[in-house]
Each structure stands twice: as C-alpha cells, then as structure tokens.
mmCIF file with all atom_site columns, C-alpha atoms in Angstrom:
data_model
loop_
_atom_site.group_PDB
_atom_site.id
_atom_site.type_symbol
_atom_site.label_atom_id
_atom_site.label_alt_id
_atom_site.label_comp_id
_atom_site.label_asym_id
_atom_site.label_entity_id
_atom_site.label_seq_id
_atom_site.pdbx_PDB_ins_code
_atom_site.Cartn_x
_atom_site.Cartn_y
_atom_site.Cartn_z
_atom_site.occupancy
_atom_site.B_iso_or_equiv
_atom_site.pdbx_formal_charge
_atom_site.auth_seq_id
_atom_site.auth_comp_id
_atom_site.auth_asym_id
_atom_site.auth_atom_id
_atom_site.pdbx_PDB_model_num
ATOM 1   C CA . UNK A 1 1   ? 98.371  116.032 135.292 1.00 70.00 ? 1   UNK A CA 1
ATOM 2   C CA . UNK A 1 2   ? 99.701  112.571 134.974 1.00 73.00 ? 2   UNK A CA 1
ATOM 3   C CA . UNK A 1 3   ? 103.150 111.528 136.385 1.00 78.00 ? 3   UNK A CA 1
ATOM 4   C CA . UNK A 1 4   ? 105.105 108.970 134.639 1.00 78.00 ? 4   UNK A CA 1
ATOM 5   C CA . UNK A 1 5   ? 107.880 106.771 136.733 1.00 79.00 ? 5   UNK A CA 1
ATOM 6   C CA . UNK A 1 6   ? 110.354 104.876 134.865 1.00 81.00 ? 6   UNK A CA 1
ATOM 7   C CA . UNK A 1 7   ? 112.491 102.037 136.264 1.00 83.00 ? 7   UNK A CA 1
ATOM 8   C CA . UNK A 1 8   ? 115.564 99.582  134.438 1.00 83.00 ? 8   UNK A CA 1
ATOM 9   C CA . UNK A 1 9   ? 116.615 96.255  135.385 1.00 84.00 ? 9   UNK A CA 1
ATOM 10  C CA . UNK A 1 10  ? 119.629 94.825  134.408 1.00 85.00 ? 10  UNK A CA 1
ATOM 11  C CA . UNK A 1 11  ? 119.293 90.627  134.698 1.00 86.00 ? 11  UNK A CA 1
ATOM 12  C CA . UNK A 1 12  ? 123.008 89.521  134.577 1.00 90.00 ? 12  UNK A CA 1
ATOM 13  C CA . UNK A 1 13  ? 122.642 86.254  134.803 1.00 92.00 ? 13  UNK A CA 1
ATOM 14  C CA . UNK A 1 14  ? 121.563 85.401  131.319 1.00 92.00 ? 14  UNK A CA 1
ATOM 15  C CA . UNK A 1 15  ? 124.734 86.908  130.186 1.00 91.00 ? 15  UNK A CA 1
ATOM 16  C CA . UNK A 1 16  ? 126.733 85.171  132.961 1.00 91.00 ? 16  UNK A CA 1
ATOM 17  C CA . UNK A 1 17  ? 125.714 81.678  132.062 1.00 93.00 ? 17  UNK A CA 1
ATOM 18  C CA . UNK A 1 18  ? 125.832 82.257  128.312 1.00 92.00 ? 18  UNK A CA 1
ATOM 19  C CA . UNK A 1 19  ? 129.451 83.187  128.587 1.00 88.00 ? 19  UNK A CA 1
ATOM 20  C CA . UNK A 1 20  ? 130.466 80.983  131.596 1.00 90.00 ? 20  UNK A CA 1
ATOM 21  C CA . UNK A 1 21  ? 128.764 77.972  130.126 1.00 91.00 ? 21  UNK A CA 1
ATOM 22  C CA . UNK A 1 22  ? 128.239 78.339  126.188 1.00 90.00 ? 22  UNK A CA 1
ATOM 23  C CA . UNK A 1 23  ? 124.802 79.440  124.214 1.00 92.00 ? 23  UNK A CA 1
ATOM 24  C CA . UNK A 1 24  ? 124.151 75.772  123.842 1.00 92.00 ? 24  UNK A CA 1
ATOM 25  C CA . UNK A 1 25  ? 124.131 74.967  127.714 1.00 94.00 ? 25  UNK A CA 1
ATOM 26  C CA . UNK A 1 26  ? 121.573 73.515  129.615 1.00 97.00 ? 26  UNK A CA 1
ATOM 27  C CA . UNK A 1 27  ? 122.618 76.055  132.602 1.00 96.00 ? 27  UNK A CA 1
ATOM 28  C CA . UNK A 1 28  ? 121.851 78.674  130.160 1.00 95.00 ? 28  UNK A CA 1
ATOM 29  C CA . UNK A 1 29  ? 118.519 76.956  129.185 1.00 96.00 ? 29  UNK A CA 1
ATOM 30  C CA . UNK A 1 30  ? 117.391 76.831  133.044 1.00 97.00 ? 30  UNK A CA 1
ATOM 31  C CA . UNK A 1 31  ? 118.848 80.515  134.063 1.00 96.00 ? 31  UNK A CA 1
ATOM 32  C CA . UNK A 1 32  ? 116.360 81.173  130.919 1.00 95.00 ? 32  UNK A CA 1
ATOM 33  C CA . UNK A 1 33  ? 113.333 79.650  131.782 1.00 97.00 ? 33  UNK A CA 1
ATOM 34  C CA . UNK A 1 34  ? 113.513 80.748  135.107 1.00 96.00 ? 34  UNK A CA 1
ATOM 35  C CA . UNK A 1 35  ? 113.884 84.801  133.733 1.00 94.00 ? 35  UNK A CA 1
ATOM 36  C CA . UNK A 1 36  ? 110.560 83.640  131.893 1.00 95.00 ? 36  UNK A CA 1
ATOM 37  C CA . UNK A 1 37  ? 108.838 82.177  134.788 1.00 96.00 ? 37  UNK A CA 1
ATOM 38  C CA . UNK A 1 38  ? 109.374 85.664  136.836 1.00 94.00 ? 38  UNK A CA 1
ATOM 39  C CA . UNK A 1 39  ? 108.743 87.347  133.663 1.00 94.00 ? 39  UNK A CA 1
ATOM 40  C CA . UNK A 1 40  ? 105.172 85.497  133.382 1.00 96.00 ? 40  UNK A CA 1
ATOM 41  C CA . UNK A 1 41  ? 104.468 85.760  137.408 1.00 96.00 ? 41  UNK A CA 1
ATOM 42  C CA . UNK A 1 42  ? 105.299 89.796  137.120 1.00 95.00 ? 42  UNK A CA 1
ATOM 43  C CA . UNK A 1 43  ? 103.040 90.194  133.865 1.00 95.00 ? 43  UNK A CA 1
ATOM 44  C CA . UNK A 1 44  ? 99.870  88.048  136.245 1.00 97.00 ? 44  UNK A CA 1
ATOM 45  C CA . UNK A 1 45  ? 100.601 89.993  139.440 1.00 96.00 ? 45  UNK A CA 1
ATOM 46  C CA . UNK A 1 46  ? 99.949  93.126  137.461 1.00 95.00 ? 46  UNK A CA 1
ATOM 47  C CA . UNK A 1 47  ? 96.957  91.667  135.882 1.00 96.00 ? 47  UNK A CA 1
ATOM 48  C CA . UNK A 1 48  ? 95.964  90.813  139.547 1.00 97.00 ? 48  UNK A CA 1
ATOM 49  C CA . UNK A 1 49  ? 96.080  94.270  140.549 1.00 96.00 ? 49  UNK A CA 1
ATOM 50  C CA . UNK A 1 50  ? 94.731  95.718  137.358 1.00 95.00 ? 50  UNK A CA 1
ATOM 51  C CA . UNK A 1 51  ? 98.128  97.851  136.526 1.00 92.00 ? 51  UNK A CA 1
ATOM 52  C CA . UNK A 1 52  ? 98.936  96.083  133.019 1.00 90.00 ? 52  UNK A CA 1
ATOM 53  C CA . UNK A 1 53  ? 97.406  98.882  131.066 1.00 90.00 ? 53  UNK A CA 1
ATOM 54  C CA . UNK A 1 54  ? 99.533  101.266 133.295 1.00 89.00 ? 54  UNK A CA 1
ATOM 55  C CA . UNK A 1 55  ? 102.535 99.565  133.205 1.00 90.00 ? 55  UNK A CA 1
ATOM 56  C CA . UNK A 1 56  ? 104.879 99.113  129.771 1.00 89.00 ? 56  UNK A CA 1
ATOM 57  C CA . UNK A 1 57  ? 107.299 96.839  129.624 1.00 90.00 ? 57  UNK A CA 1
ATOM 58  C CA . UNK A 1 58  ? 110.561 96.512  127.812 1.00 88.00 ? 58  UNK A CA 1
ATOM 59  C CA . UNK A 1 59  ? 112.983 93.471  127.170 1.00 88.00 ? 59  UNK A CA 1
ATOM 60  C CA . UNK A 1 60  ? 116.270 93.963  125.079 1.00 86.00 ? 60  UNK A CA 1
ATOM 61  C CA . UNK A 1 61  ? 120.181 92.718  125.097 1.00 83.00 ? 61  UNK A CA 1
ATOM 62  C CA . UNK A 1 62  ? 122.886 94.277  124.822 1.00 79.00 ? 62  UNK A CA 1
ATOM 63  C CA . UNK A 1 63  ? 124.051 91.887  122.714 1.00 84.00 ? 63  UNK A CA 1
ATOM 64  C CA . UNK A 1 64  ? 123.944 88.499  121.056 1.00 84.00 ? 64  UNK A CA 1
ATOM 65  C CA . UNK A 1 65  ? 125.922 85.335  121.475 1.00 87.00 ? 65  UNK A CA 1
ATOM 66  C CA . UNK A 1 66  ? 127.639 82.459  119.397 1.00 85.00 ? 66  UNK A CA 1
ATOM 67  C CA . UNK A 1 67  ? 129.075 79.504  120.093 1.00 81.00 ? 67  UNK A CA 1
ATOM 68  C CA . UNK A 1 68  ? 132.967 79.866  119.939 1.00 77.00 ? 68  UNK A CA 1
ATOM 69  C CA . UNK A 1 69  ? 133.867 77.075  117.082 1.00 80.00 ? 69  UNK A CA 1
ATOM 70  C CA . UNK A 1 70  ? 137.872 78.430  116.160 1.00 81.00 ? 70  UNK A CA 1
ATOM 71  C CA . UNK A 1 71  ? 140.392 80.290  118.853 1.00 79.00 ? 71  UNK A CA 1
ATOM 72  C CA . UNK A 1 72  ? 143.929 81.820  117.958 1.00 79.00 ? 72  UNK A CA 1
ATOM 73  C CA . UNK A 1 73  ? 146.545 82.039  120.715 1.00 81.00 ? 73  UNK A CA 1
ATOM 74  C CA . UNK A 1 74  ? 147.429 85.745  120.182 1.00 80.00 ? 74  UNK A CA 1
ATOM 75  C CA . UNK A 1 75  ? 151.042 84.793  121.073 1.00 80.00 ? 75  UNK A CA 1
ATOM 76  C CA . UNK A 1 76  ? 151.490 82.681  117.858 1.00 83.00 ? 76  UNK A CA 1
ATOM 77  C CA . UNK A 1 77  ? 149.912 85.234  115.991 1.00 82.00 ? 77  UNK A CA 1
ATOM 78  C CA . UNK A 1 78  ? 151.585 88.219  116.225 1.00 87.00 ? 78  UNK A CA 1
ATOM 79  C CA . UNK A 1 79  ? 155.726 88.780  117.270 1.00 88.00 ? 79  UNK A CA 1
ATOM 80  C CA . UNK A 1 80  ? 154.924 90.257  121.176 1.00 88.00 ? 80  UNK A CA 1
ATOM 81  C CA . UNK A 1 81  ? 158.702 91.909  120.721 1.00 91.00 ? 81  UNK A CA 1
ATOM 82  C CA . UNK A 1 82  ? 156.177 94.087  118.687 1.00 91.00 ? 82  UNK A CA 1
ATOM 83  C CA . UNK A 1 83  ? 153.725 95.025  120.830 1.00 89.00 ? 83  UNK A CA 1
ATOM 84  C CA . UNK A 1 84  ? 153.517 97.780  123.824 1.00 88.00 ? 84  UNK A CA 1
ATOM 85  C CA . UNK A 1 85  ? 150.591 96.631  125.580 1.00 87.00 ? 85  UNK A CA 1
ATOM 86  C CA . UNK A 1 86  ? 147.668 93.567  124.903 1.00 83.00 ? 86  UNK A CA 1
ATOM 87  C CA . UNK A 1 87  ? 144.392 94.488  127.105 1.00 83.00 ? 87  UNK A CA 1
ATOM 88  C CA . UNK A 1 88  ? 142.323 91.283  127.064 1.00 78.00 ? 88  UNK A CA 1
ATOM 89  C CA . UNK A 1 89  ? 138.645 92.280  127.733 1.00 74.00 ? 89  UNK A CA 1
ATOM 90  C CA . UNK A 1 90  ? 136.869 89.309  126.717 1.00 67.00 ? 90  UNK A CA 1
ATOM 91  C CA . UNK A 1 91  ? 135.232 88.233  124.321 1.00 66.00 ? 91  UNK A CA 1
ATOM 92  C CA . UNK A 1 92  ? 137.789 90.678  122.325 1.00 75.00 ? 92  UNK A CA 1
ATOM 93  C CA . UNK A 1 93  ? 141.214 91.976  122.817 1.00 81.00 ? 93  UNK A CA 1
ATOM 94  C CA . UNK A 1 94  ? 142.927 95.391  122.409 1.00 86.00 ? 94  UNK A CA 1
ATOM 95  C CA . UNK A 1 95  ? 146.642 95.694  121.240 1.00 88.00 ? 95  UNK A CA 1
ATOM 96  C CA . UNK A 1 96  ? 148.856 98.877  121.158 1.00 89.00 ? 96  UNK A CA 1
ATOM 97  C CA . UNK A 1 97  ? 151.763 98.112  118.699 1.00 91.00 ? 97  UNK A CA 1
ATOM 98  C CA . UNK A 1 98  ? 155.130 99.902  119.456 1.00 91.00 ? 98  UNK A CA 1
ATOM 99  C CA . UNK A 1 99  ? 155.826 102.844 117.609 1.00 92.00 ? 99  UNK A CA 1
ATOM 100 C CA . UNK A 1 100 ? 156.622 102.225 114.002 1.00 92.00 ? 100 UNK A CA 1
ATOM 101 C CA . UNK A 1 101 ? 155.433 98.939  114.191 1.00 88.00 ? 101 UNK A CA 1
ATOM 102 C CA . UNK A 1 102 ? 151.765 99.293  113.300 1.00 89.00 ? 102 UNK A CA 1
ATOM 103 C CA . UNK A 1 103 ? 151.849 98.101  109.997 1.00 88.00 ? 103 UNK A CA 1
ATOM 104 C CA . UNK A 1 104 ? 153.559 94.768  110.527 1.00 87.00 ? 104 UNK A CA 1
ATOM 105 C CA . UNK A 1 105 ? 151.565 93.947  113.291 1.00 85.00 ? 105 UNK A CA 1
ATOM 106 C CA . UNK A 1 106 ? 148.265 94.699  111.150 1.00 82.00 ? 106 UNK A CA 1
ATOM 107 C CA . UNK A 1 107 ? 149.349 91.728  108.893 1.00 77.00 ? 107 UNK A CA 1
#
C-alpha cells in the first residue's frame, strides 16, 4: 500500500511587501521573482532526483491586492460620541456602535 505525505508552506513575504510597499513596488517585484527563482530551483531539484511525478504541487493566495487610490479618516466620518469600540485590523476596520445608535452610524 502506498503512503501519501502532505506538507503546507506559508511564504509571507509576498504579502508583507505587497502591503508594506504597494502592488506596484519594485520591492514587491524582487520579493516576487525571487519566490519564482526558488520555485523554479525546487521544481529542477526534483527533476534531478526523479520525484516530479511523485510530488504535486500547489500555489494559491489567500487573497488579492489593489493599489489604495481614496482613504477616509474614520474620525470625520462618523460622530465617535457614537461609537463603543473601533478595532482597526487592517486593511478593514470593525466598529461597535453604542446601543441605540446603530442606525445613525450606518448612514
């Protein structure tokens, strides 16, 4: 019987530099064509030692990127004597109105 193995990687820096230093970046551009370069290396080194019909492999994001073209300052867009608590967890914000004031602070 055959065994299978499995094995994830998680490559932060692609998503470091894209936020740190815009889509658009030339950091982002090297950080990228150095995940490549591995990428290529890893894919010959199997065919080196005859494993790339034994070995699948699987690229994905978990998620996209845009360059940022408009920003609102949350504190000239809402009334903060409204609000209970703001949790900024970039690239998106979460905001607990007081009670009774959801409504007005969904305008």
């Amino acid at each position: 019987m055959q065994k299978w193995y499995h094995t994830g990687i998680y490559l932060e820096a692609a998503d470091y530099y894209g936020h740190r230093f815009g889509v658009m970046s030339q950091n982002l551009t090297n950080i990228l064509e150095a995940i490549d370069d591995s990428l290529h290396k890893f894919r010959q080194k199997l065919k080196t030692l005859n494993m790339e019909d034994d070995v699948n492999i699987m690229i994905f994001s978990d998620h996209g990127m845009t360059n940022v073209t408009k920003t609102v300052n949350i504190t000239d867009a809402l009334d903060l004597e409204d609000i209970h608590v703001i949790l900024p967890e970039l690239p998106y914000v979460s905001i607990w109105p007081l009670e009774g004031k959801l409504e007005k602070v969904k305008s």
